[in-house]
Amino acid sequence: MRLLHDTEGMIFMSNIRKAFENGKTFIPFVTCGDPDLETTGKIVREAVKKGAGLIELGIPFSDPTAEGPVIQGANIRALAGGVTTDKIFDFVRELRKDIVIPLVFMTYANVVFSYGSEKFISTCAEIEIDGIILPDLPFEEKKEFQPICRKYGVDLISLIAPTSNERIAMIAREAEGFLYIVSSLGVTGTRSEITTDLASIVKVVRENTDIPCAIGFGISAPEQARKMAAVSDGVIVGSAIIKLIEKYGKDSAEVVGEYVKKMKEAVTE
Amino acid sequence: MENGRFGIHGGRYIPETLMNAVIELEKAYNHYKNDPGFDRELTYLFNEYANRPSRLYYAQKLTSALGGAKIYLKREDLNHTGSHKINNVLGQALLAKKMGKTRLIAETGAGQHGVAAATAAALMNMECVVFMGEEDTKRQALNVYRMKLLGAEVIPVTSGTATLKDAVSEAMREWTSRIDDTHYCLGSVMGPHPFPTIVRDFQAVISREIKSQILEKEGKLPDAVIACVGGGSNAMGSFYHFIEDKKVRLIGCEAAGRGIDTFETAATVNTGRLGIFHGMKSYFCQDKYGQIAPVYSVSAGLDYPGIGPEHAYLHDIGRAEYVPVNDGEAVEAFEFLSKTEGIIPAIESAHAVAYAIKLAPTMDKGKIIVITLSGRGDKDCAAIARYRGDDIYE
């Protein structure tokens, strides 16, 4: 297990590692509060039951610039439903009474910054959120939040893109929790084909770190997931799940669960 | 300046996918800004194509009507395409061309930047795609036609509030999906580094000219320079060469919409707070959870919830003042300047005129005010008529 040294010299272990201990991991993404937090809770519990190894909980943002139309829609629905950061913290507190798998927040820099970075990150630690993914926080701006994340033992997840090239090694060397490898150019959303040479990216990552790599963006079908899992440690799916939630609304927990089961089987094969 | 910081503001808060693109842009810019050949080409385009230098006009009738400081108008409205936007666009298009890019994408609010980008693309044989909020495509239908006439594709943006901020978001999304042949020609002194610096440098021609023109006409520097501020490109261009001249007051006029005590405002410095959005740390109109607020102004070009990071810094250190001007004041100034000087200003620029109308009478006759008229007001006539209850069609 990897050890992290925080600013005070204390040592702790990343809980996220647990998600990758039993073979390839399937990571579903849901936007908290779409269509309401009660449904999000049901979806998360069902996904855990059906084999999700880690869950990405989206905190909605008014202007999610890294998202395609599907997840933008989830953000709008959740905010229109009145969800806030504080309500999501309470929701996770409740969730943690029975959910033990690693959980990470996925949101935008301003949601953390505006809440008060220290207040946000210390609350994450308190409610046992294991990591934070901020798609608008590249390597060069990590210092905005990293010292605070270290202080509270919350992993700040780094992303690697198809355009990262010579930046891969630099990002990988300082990565925490897991590395989020963006499969394709563009924003989130399902794609029929992924053409990036992901195996080569993962190879460079492996030369620089032993933390797990999960691939996301554009993946929806089990066949794609199988291919992605073959070259990495896990697969992340957002838009395909959000589409199900959009379609089935408050009754989506079961269908999402079935989908998670199918995808978990695909990545483990 | 590490990662393009202005004090605590600026930076580059963007997806990893775009990092190499902005680094490449920064390198190219640092190379060409010191390249005499590039400078020659750009100066040629400024002078021969865009009609620079723009006039610094002594507004004698306005001055005597107000009975105070002597007022000069920096006539960016007389530039080709009708606003200061052409300065930045010619610079960026030329830079993009040198970088081997064949396609420009741009956001636009009122359509002035979109028209300028489409113009430069036509001139330089580049493909051009402009993102414009669907609301704005309706408010500014004539500019949509102009862009199409110039050969650009206009994509109406329906996400979010379907206005300028959403057009910026959509242009950023497009850039992450197509980087190799595409340059994002950002229209203001905002966004991730190096855009605030690049756009400022291309717009700084405004203050460079004001300085030499006023010294020639008056033999001294102005006491105040006044410009309207949305993202802040014409203001930054107007202020830049006066920043070191501490006695020159620099005044940015924000669009207060229906007033800074209402939610229908776009006055970022006056009502916003520190945040991180659209690639930069700066001041933004937002709620307590950091959700970006829907903003409002009669002026589509100032209808933006943020402000460029260098303005945020000039505000922090007290070097520039940012004052709110509401819709009613701007519309009155729009009408007043038209009647007194026979110059119809853009409704954006009318915000600067409105503040000068308040300020000039409080100053001695020996003092000098320069107002930057960032654009011409033809595009606004139908909207202002409607504001006055006269339902005319464009």
XYZ file of C-alpha atoms in Angstrom, chain B residues 11-393:
383
model
C -4.030 31.508 -13.385
C -5.197 28.753 -15.666
C -8.029 26.693 -14.206
C -8.843 24.579 -17.225
C -9.178 20.907 -18.111
C -5.933 19.003 -18.595
C -7.004 18.426 -22.205
C -6.377 22.121 -22.950
C -3.145 22.574 -21.012
C -0.757 21.858 -23.867
C -2.826 24.111 -26.136
C -2.502 27.134 -23.835
C 1.176 26.393 -23.174
C 1.793 26.234 -26.919
C -0.108 29.506 -27.347
C 1.944 31.166 -24.635
C 5.206 30.050 -26.224
C 4.124 31.239 -29.651
C 2.975 34.564 -28.255
C 6.204 35.131 -26.330
C 8.093 34.497 -29.534
C 6.026 36.659 -31.881
C 5.481 39.594 -29.540
C 9.174 40.371 -29.897
C 9.300 39.598 -33.594
C 9.690 42.770 -35.700
C 8.109 41.029 -38.687
C 4.980 40.163 -36.711
C 4.792 43.697 -35.376
C 5.100 45.111 -38.905
C 2.332 42.876 -40.226
C 0.016 43.684 -37.341
C 0.691 47.410 -37.553
C -0.059 47.287 -41.272
C -3.395 45.568 -40.581
C -4.213 48.022 -37.769
C -3.520 51.063 -39.916
C -4.559 50.059 -43.407
C -7.363 47.612 -42.659
C -8.816 48.642 -39.291
C -8.399 52.412 -39.743
C -6.003 53.062 -36.888
C -4.951 55.183 -35.193
C -8.448 56.012 -34.030
C -9.240 59.700 -33.422
C -9.041 61.381 -30.047
C -11.865 63.846 -30.514
C -12.405 66.925 -28.364
C -16.121 66.844 -27.532
C -16.602 70.599 -27.263
C -20.396 70.598 -27.131
C -20.527 67.837 -24.527
C -17.890 69.678 -22.508
C -19.799 72.969 -22.493
C -23.127 71.223 -21.843
C -21.642 69.683 -18.687
C -19.705 72.784 -17.670
C -16.692 71.128 -16.083
C -13.686 69.102 -17.192
C -12.697 69.064 -20.830
C -13.887 65.835 -22.459
C -12.161 63.879 -25.167
C -13.617 60.805 -26.869
C -11.333 57.990 -27.991
C -13.135 56.936 -31.132
C -12.800 53.141 -31.215
C -16.286 53.231 -32.717
C -14.692 54.401 -35.964
C -12.620 51.241 -36.360
C -13.459 48.765 -39.078
C -16.354 46.563 -37.836
C -17.398 49.330 -35.463
C -15.642 48.564 -32.211
C -12.353 47.979 -30.416
C -12.825 44.212 -30.822
C -11.017 44.271 -34.165
C -7.689 45.133 -32.436
C -7.573 41.893 -30.486
C -8.979 39.768 -33.267
C -6.436 40.869 -35.867
C -3.652 40.142 -33.386
C -4.947 36.722 -32.417
C -5.849 35.668 -35.955
C -2.379 36.607 -37.163
C -0.830 34.708 -34.256
C -3.042 31.673 -34.926
C -2.069 31.749 -38.576
C 1.635 31.781 -37.623
C 0.951 28.781 -35.382
C -0.446 26.901 -38.356
C -4.059 26.987 -37.202
C -6.687 27.088 -39.935
C -9.818 27.512 -37.873
C -10.963 30.170 -35.400
C -13.663 29.660 -32.813
C -15.069 32.522 -30.769
C -17.797 33.405 -28.301
C -19.880 36.515 -28.642
C -22.448 38.387 -26.599
C -23.748 41.388 -28.514
C -22.066 40.056 -31.621
C -19.277 42.659 -31.881
C -16.493 40.184 -31.145
C -18.152 37.542 -33.325
C -18.363 39.942 -36.245
C -14.741 40.989 -35.722
C -13.601 37.343 -35.565
C -15.591 36.486 -38.695
C -14.023 39.493 -40.423
C -10.456 38.501 -39.549
C -11.170 34.915 -40.574
C -12.480 36.073 -43.942
C -9.436 38.269 -44.457
C -6.980 35.542 -43.524
C -8.720 32.626 -45.224
C -9.602 30.846 -42.033
C -12.661 28.859 -41.099
C -14.696 30.525 -38.352
C -17.296 29.217 -35.917
C -18.974 31.620 -33.495
C -20.874 30.521 -30.386
C -23.649 32.872 -29.381
C -26.331 32.465 -26.728
C -29.663 31.723 -28.321
C -31.187 34.684 -26.459
C -28.530 36.952 -27.943
C -29.016 35.597 -31.478
C -32.576 36.871 -31.170
C -31.619 40.196 -29.566
C -28.889 40.781 -32.159
C -30.269 39.145 -35.301
C -28.526 41.633 -37.581
C -25.105 40.682 -36.227
C -25.908 37.002 -36.807
C -26.580 37.868 -40.427
C -23.334 39.868 -40.647
C -21.303 36.926 -39.334
C -22.916 34.554 -41.819
C -22.342 37.039 -44.622
C -18.658 37.067 -43.676
C -18.576 33.303 -44.049
C -18.742 32.242 -40.405
C -20.932 29.560 -38.939
C -23.007 30.784 -35.992
C -23.987 28.197 -33.400
C -26.825 29.235 -31.070
C -26.073 28.103 -27.516
C -29.067 26.830 -25.580
C -27.330 25.662 -22.399
C -27.563 27.563 -19.112
C -28.953 31.072 -19.472
C -28.278 31.075 -23.246
C -26.204 34.278 -23.013
C -22.529 35.316 -23.116
C -21.226 33.140 -20.256
C -22.779 30.076 -21.885
C -21.263 31.019 -25.223
C -17.840 31.096 -23.507
C -18.494 27.693 -21.893
C -19.554 26.208 -25.207
C -16.523 27.613 -27.055
C -14.285 26.071 -24.371
C -16.060 22.736 -24.772
C -15.591 22.908 -28.522
C -11.895 23.703 -28.102
C -11.347 20.603 -25.926
C -12.766 18.479 -28.739
C -10.753 20.040 -31.551
C -7.379 21.556 -30.776
C -4.979 20.617 -33.581
C -6.252 23.003 -36.247
C -8.283 25.334 -34.028
C -7.467 28.514 -32.136
C -9.923 29.806 -29.566
C -10.027 33.523 -30.265
C -11.202 34.729 -26.851
C -12.759 38.168 -26.992
C -11.845 39.763 -23.692
C -9.088 40.087 -21.073
C -10.360 36.985 -19.331
C -10.110 33.223 -19.339
C -6.982 31.174 -18.627
C -3.455 32.539 -18.948
C -2.176 33.666 -21.453
C -5.437 35.142 -22.790
C -5.763 38.044 -20.329
C -2.225 39.137 -21.207
C -2.490 38.585 -24.964
C -5.797 40.420 -25.284
C -4.544 43.273 -23.102
C -1.406 43.667 -25.195
C -3.353 43.790 -28.461
C -5.830 46.284 -26.954
C -3.095 48.382 -25.328
C -2.805 50.209 -28.645
C -5.749 52.281 -27.336
C -3.889 53.795 -24.374
C -0.655 54.074 -26.348
C -2.474 56.250 -28.860
C -4.432 58.224 -26.234
C -1.191 59.093 -24.498
C 0.588 60.448 -27.543
C -2.551 62.153 -28.881
C -3.363 63.941 -25.625
C 0.250 65.020 -25.139
C 0.180 66.462 -28.626
C -3.153 68.249 -28.126
C -2.859 69.319 -24.507
C 0.765 68.894 -23.594
C -0.215 66.917 -20.483
C -1.787 63.660 -19.395
C -5.532 63.368 -18.743
C -6.877 63.510 -15.184
C -9.206 60.574 -15.755
C -9.657 57.786 -18.270
C -13.127 56.246 -18.309
C -14.203 53.046 -20.051
C -16.977 50.491 -19.721
C -16.169 47.058 -18.280
C -17.741 43.691 -18.983
C -14.878 41.227 -19.264
C -12.878 44.424 -19.572
C -10.915 44.470 -22.826
C -11.505 48.045 -23.961
C -10.992 49.293 -20.413
C -7.763 47.320 -19.989
C -6.567 48.626 -23.350
C -7.484 52.177 -22.322
C -5.831 51.921 -18.884
C -2.694 49.965 -19.614
C -0.193 52.684 -20.543
C -1.469 54.923 -17.735
C -1.078 52.423 -14.899
C 2.321 53.843 -13.981
C 1.041 57.430 -14.224
C -0.444 57.407 -10.747
C -2.114 60.806 -11.107
C -4.371 59.587 -13.900
C -7.600 58.229 -12.439
C -8.654 55.004 -14.123
C -12.387 54.419 -13.946
C -14.147 51.277 -15.137
C -17.922 51.474 -15.514
C -19.764 48.256 -14.724
C -23.225 47.427 -15.968
C -25.477 47.662 -12.917
C -28.587 46.648 -14.862
C -31.595 47.500 -12.707
C -29.299 48.449 -9.828
C -26.647 46.892 -7.589
C -29.228 46.389 -4.851
C -31.223 44.078 -7.163
C -30.420 40.623 -8.543
C -30.756 41.980 -12.066
C -27.254 43.341 -12.349
C -23.920 42.492 -13.967
C -21.734 44.702 -11.739
C -19.105 42.133 -10.809
C -16.718 44.166 -8.660
C -19.572 45.909 -6.883
C -21.689 42.836 -6.154
C -19.519 39.761 -6.766
C -16.884 37.964 -4.751
C -13.698 36.029 -5.326
C -14.100 32.785 -7.254
C -12.688 30.467 -9.915
C -14.484 30.225 -13.228
C -13.816 30.188 -16.963
C -10.166 29.430 -16.372
C -9.368 32.275 -13.991
C -9.469 33.373 -10.394
C -11.223 36.730 -10.194
C -14.442 38.322 -8.972
C -17.711 36.712 -10.021
C -21.406 37.190 -9.403
C -22.310 33.972 -7.586
C -24.447 32.590 -4.789
C -23.143 31.392 -1.398
C -22.443 27.920 -2.823
C -20.418 29.259 -5.751
C -23.125 28.740 -8.348
C -22.611 31.410 -11.006
C -25.450 33.922 -10.902
C -27.574 34.755 -13.908
C -26.693 38.384 -14.634
C -28.599 41.103 -16.393
C -27.863 44.315 -18.262
C -29.593 46.207 -21.056
C -26.243 45.792 -22.809
C -25.615 42.285 -24.164
C -21.875 43.029 -24.346
C -21.551 43.717 -20.597
C -23.885 40.890 -19.588
C -21.133 38.725 -18.080
C -20.836 37.478 -14.466
C -17.054 37.934 -14.204
C -14.279 40.451 -14.830
C -10.768 40.031 -16.190
C -8.135 39.171 -13.553
C -5.979 42.250 -14.144
C -8.960 44.485 -13.403
C -9.590 42.492 -10.230
C -5.972 43.193 -9.299
C -6.152 46.918 -10.152
C -9.222 47.041 -7.918
C -7.429 45.237 -5.066
C -4.483 47.625 -5.088
C -6.749 50.636 -5.483
C -5.197 51.698 -8.783
C -8.483 51.644 -10.698
C -12.020 52.412 -9.539
C -15.003 50.362 -10.654
C -18.310 52.171 -10.521
C -21.820 50.883 -11.227
C -23.930 52.494 -13.951
C -27.514 51.310 -14.313
C -29.608 50.759 -17.432
C -31.490 54.028 -17.145
C -28.318 56.128 -16.811
C -26.723 54.363 -19.785
C -29.776 54.850 -21.988
C -29.911 58.564 -21.086
C -26.232 58.923 -21.941
C -26.826 57.069 -25.224
C -29.451 59.658 -26.120
C -27.537 62.634 -24.726
C -24.336 61.990 -26.669
C -26.344 61.391 -29.841
C -28.046 64.777 -29.483
C -25.094 66.857 -28.277
C -22.303 65.512 -30.465
C -24.080 63.649 -33.253
C -22.333 60.447 -32.137
C -24.410 57.360 -31.343
C -22.337 55.289 -28.908
C -22.705 51.560 -28.348
C -24.920 51.003 -25.300
C -21.854 49.410 -23.672
C -19.793 52.584 -24.209
C -22.770 54.679 -23.075
C -22.101 53.328 -19.562
C -18.754 55.166 -19.631
C -20.382 58.312 -21.032
C -22.989 58.168 -18.256
C -20.349 58.245 -15.541
C -18.483 61.076 -17.255
C -21.726 63.061 -17.275
C -21.787 62.743 -13.484
C -18.075 63.318 -12.986
C -17.238 66.174 -15.380
C -19.304 68.887 -13.644
C -17.502 68.146 -10.359
C -14.106 68.833 -11.936
C -12.386 72.133 -12.785
C -12.420 73.366 -16.347
C -8.684 72.864 -16.610
C -9.037 69.131 -16.017
C -9.232 66.524 -18.759
C -11.354 63.406 -19.069
C -10.878 60.806 -21.798
C -13.836 58.498 -22.468
C -13.223 55.453 -24.604
C -16.102 55.008 -27.017
C -15.532 51.305 -27.476
C -18.118 50.893 -30.218
C -20.795 52.503 -32.286
C -24.451 52.312 -31.387
C -26.179 51.464 -34.650
C -26.600 47.874 -33.447
C -28.446 49.074 -30.352
C -31.025 51.409 -31.881
C -33.842 48.854 -32.063
C -33.205 47.619 -28.504
C -33.080 51.122 -27.026
C -36.223 52.097 -28.914
C -37.899 49.065 -27.352
C -36.541 50.089 -23.940
C -38.308 53.428 -24.488
C -41.505 51.605 -25.440
C -41.206 52.164 -29.186
C -41.490 48.758 -30.849
C -39.437 49.076 -34.017
C -37.977 46.233 -36.044
